[in-house]
Short mmCIF file of C-alpha atoms in Angstrom, two decimals:
data_model
loop_
_atom_site.label_atom_id
_atom_site.label_comp_id
_atom_site.label_asym_id
_atom_site.label_seq_id
_atom_site.Cartn_x
_atom_site.Cartn_y
_atom_site.Cartn_z
CA MET A 1 109.57 107.26 103.60
CA ARG A 2 110.91 110.52 102.13
CA HIS A 3 114.11 110.13 100.13
CA LEU A 4 116.67 112.90 100.22
CA THR A 5 119.41 114.06 97.90
CA ILE A 6 122.26 116.16 99.21
CA THR A 7 123.77 118.95 97.14
CA VAL A 8 127.08 120.39 98.32
CA VAL A 9 127.68 124.06 97.46
CA GLY A 10 131.02 125.31 98.71
CA ALA A 11 131.06 124.73 102.44
CA MET A 12 127.28 124.54 102.66
CA CYS A 13 125.26 121.32 102.58
CA LEU A 14 121.74 121.79 101.23
CA VAL A 15 119.25 118.98 101.76
CA GLN A 16 116.55 118.74 99.12
CA PRO A 17 113.72 116.24 98.60
CA ALA A 18 114.52 113.73 95.87
CA LEU A 19 112.39 113.93 92.77
CA ALA A 20 110.13 110.98 92.08
CA GLN A 21 111.09 108.80 89.14
CA ASP A 22 109.41 109.82 85.91
CA TYR A 23 106.90 107.17 84.83
CA PRO A 24 105.39 107.53 81.33
CA GLY A 25 101.84 108.82 81.38
CA CYS A 26 101.90 109.57 85.12
CA THR A 27 101.57 112.97 86.74
CA ALA A 28 104.14 114.09 89.29
CA ALA A 29 101.72 113.24 92.10
CA GLN A 30 101.06 109.78 90.66
CA SER A 31 104.80 109.16 90.26
CA THR A 32 105.33 109.91 93.94
CA ILE A 33 102.59 107.45 94.88
CA VAL A 34 104.19 104.76 92.70
CA ASP A 35 107.66 105.39 94.16
CA ASP A 36 106.38 105.13 97.73
CA ALA A 37 104.34 102.00 97.01
CA LEU A 38 107.27 100.25 95.29
CA GLY A 39 109.55 100.94 98.25
CA THR A 40 107.02 99.74 100.81
CA ALA A 41 106.13 96.64 98.75
CA LYS A 42 109.81 95.65 98.72
CA GLU A 43 110.12 95.95 102.51
CA LEU A 44 106.89 94.05 103.17
CA THR A 45 107.69 91.19 100.80
CA LEU A 46 111.10 90.68 102.38
CA LYS A 47 109.46 90.40 105.81
CA ALA A 48 106.88 88.00 104.39
CA ALA A 49 109.58 85.72 102.96
CA VAL A 50 111.24 85.52 106.38
CA ALA A 51 107.88 84.76 108.03
CA VAL A 52 107.06 81.67 105.92
CA GLY A 53 106.35 78.76 108.25
CA ASP A 54 103.69 76.41 109.56
CA THR A 55 101.36 79.20 110.67
CA PRO A 56 97.64 80.03 110.40
CA GLU A 57 98.45 82.74 107.85
CA TYR A 58 100.31 80.27 105.66
CA ALA A 59 97.43 77.77 105.80
CA ARG A 60 94.88 80.50 105.05
CA TRP A 61 96.51 81.49 101.76
CA PHE A 62 98.55 78.48 100.62
CA GLY A 63 96.79 75.49 102.15
CA THR A 64 98.45 72.36 103.52
CA TYR A 65 101.92 73.03 104.87
CA SER A 66 104.94 70.98 103.85
CA ASN A 67 108.62 71.84 103.69
CA ASP A 68 108.61 71.61 99.89
CA ASN A 69 105.52 73.80 99.54
CA ALA A 70 106.91 76.35 101.98
CA GLU A 71 110.21 76.52 100.13
CA GLU A 72 108.37 77.18 96.87
CA VAL A 73 106.38 80.01 98.46
CA ARG A 74 109.52 81.45 100.05
CA ALA A 75 111.41 81.31 96.75
CA SER A 76 108.60 83.14 94.95
CA LEU A 77 108.53 85.88 97.59
CA LYS A 78 112.31 86.24 97.37
CA SER A 79 112.06 86.58 93.59
CA ILE A 80 109.57 89.42 94.03
CA VAL A 81 111.95 91.09 96.49
CA SER A 82 114.85 90.70 94.07
CA ALA A 83 112.96 92.34 91.22
CA LEU A 84 111.92 95.26 93.43
CA ARG A 85 115.27 95.64 95.19
CA ARG A 86 117.31 95.91 92.00
CA GLY A 87 115.14 98.68 90.63
CA ARG A 88 114.04 96.58 87.71
CA VAL A 89 110.33 97.19 88.14
CA THR A 90 108.92 100.24 86.41
CA ALA A 91 105.47 101.48 85.51
CA GLN A 92 103.42 103.51 83.12
CA CYS A 93 100.02 105.08 83.68
CA ASP A 94 97.37 104.00 81.19
CA SER A 95 93.99 105.54 80.47
CA ILE A 96 90.69 103.80 81.05
CA ALA A 97 90.43 103.31 77.28
CA ASP A 98 93.71 101.38 77.01
CA ASP A 99 93.82 97.60 76.72
CA GLY A 100 93.79 95.96 80.13
CA CYS A 101 92.19 98.87 82.00
CA ASP A 102 88.59 98.00 81.26
CA GLY A 103 86.36 96.15 83.69
CA GLY A 104 87.61 98.04 86.73
CA ASN A 105 91.13 96.58 86.63
CA TYR A 106 93.71 98.24 88.87
CA ALA A 107 96.79 97.18 86.92
CA TRP A 108 98.03 94.61 84.44
CA VAL A 109 101.22 93.20 82.94
CA TYR A 110 102.46 91.12 80.05
CA ALA A 111 103.96 88.21 81.97
CA GLY A 112 106.63 87.69 79.32
CA GLU A 113 107.68 91.34 79.25
CA PRO A 114 109.31 92.14 82.58
CA TYR A 115 109.34 94.44 84.43
CA LEU A 116 106.76 96.94 83.20
CA MET A 117 103.51 97.38 85.12
CA HIS A 118 100.59 99.11 83.46
CA LEU A 119 98.69 101.13 86.06
CA CYS A 120 95.04 101.97 85.45
CA PRO A 121 93.28 105.08 86.80
CA SER A 122 91.56 102.99 89.50
CA PHE A 123 94.97 101.98 90.92
CA PHE A 124 95.30 105.46 92.38
CA ASN A 125 91.98 105.09 94.21
CA LEU A 126 93.36 102.18 96.24
CA PRO A 127 94.37 102.88 99.85
CA PRO A 128 97.89 102.36 101.15
CA LEU A 129 98.10 99.38 103.47
CA THR A 130 98.53 101.59 106.53
CA ALA A 131 95.08 103.13 105.94
CA LEU A 132 93.29 99.84 106.66
CA ARG A 133 92.44 97.63 109.61
CA PRO A 134 91.85 93.88 109.40
CA GLY A 135 88.19 93.04 109.00
CA GLU A 136 87.36 96.26 107.17
CA ARG A 137 85.37 95.64 104.02
CA ARG A 138 87.79 97.83 102.07
CA SER A 139 90.63 95.39 102.79
CA ASN A 140 89.01 92.93 100.38
CA ASN A 141 89.55 95.32 97.48
CA GLY A 142 93.33 95.48 97.67
CA THR A 143 95.97 98.06 98.48
CA LEU A 144 98.59 99.99 96.54
CA GLU A 145 101.44 97.83 97.83
CA GLY A 146 99.51 94.58 97.55
CA THR A 147 98.61 95.27 93.93
CA ILE A 148 102.28 95.78 93.08
CA ILE A 149 103.20 92.48 94.76
CA HIS A 150 100.40 90.78 92.83
CA GLU A 151 101.49 92.16 89.46
CA VAL A 152 105.23 91.58 89.90
CA SER A 153 104.57 87.94 90.82
CA HIS A 154 103.08 87.38 87.35
CA PHE A 155 106.34 87.90 85.45
CA THR A 156 107.83 84.70 84.06
CA THR A 157 111.22 85.77 85.42
CA VAL A 158 109.76 86.16 88.92
CA ALA A 159 107.10 83.67 90.11
CA GLN A 160 104.98 82.98 87.01
CA THR A 161 101.74 83.20 88.98
CA GLU A 162 98.27 83.07 87.47
CA ASP A 163 94.92 84.56 88.48
CA HIS A 164 93.04 81.53 89.76
CA CYS A 165 90.88 83.60 92.11
CA TYR A 166 90.22 87.13 93.27
CA SER A 167 89.17 88.40 96.73
CA ARG A 168 90.03 87.17 100.19
CA VAL A 169 86.94 85.00 100.49
CA GLU A 170 87.50 83.14 97.22
CA CYS A 171 91.25 82.72 97.65
CA SER A 172 91.08 81.43 101.22
CA ARG A 173 88.51 78.88 100.07
CA MET A 174 90.74 77.81 97.19
CA ALA A 175 93.69 77.31 99.56
CA ARG A 176 91.62 74.79 101.53
CA ASP A 177 90.58 72.93 98.39
CA ASP A 178 93.61 73.13 96.08
CA THR A 179 97.05 73.80 97.53
CA ARG A 180 98.84 73.72 94.19
CA ARG A 181 96.63 76.37 92.62
CA ALA A 182 96.95 78.54 95.73
CA ILE A 183 100.75 78.45 95.52
CA ASN A 184 100.49 79.53 91.88
CA ASN A 185 97.98 82.32 92.55
CA ALA A 186 98.96 86.01 92.54
CA ASP A 187 96.39 87.19 95.08
CA SER A 188 97.61 84.55 97.55
CA TYR A 189 101.01 86.26 97.75
CA GLN A 190 99.39 89.66 98.10
CA TYR A 191 97.09 88.63 100.95
CA TYR A 192 99.73 86.59 102.75
CA THR A 193 102.16 89.50 102.68
CA GLU A 194 99.54 91.96 103.89
CA ASP A 195 98.53 89.64 106.73
CA VAL A 196 101.91 88.66 108.14
CA THR A 197 103.51 92.09 107.86
CA TYR A 198 100.75 94.50 108.79
CA PHE A 199 97.28 93.18 109.54
CA ALA A 200 98.58 90.73 112.15
CA ARG A 201 99.81 93.68 114.23
CA GLN A 202 96.60 95.71 114.00
CA PRO A 203 93.39 95.55 116.06
CA VAL A 204 90.44 93.94 114.30
CA ALA A 205 87.92 96.53 113.09
CA ASN A 206 84.97 97.14 115.44
CA LYS A 207 86.49 94.96 118.14
CA PRO A 208 86.54 96.70 121.53
CA PRO A 209 89.93 97.03 123.23
CA PRO A 210 90.67 94.65 126.10
CA ALA A 211 89.57 95.72 129.55
CA PRO A 212 92.34 97.33 131.63
CA ARG A 213 94.08 95.02 134.07
CA ALA A 214 93.49 95.56 137.74
CA ASN A 215 96.41 96.94 139.70
CA ARG A 216 98.16 94.36 141.83
#
């Protein structure tokens, strides 16, 4: 979504694009990507919090449903929304040589130092969520918005999540075997949010469309 600022000059109203926030170490183009991803992540996480219930998506990422478990998941999602909504979350762009950006990492945080995200060069190679379809192999590697949700969940003032697993295959397996670890896992919140807000509304990759109905 493009943000606008309005400058009034005399009787004329000039509409100009708002400048992206300045993030240390980031180019102007990178700052725009970060701004857009932060805004979309906030909207998606709010929808995900509302969608928490006894559903296949919940079971896939958080395991056995119970009211207490669901309330914990919902509270964590709301905490992520709160951090994003209040403009607390910021970012800086690190180089591949900086601590935390080795090993192909997309981003990293100090959990006890909210709300700064360190973005690695590979973060900007991730697709936005809207560029993917469910079932695509690329969807297993993350998205811009999903990575932000993942990282923000780590902060001790937000959800205090850990990294118990990575990838959709590993995390869905963990949810079946260990509900408590799934509820405390950062990727679980990322994948759940992606699934209930976007992937659930999209056609599965390589699946033919349904045959047209006969006229009656």
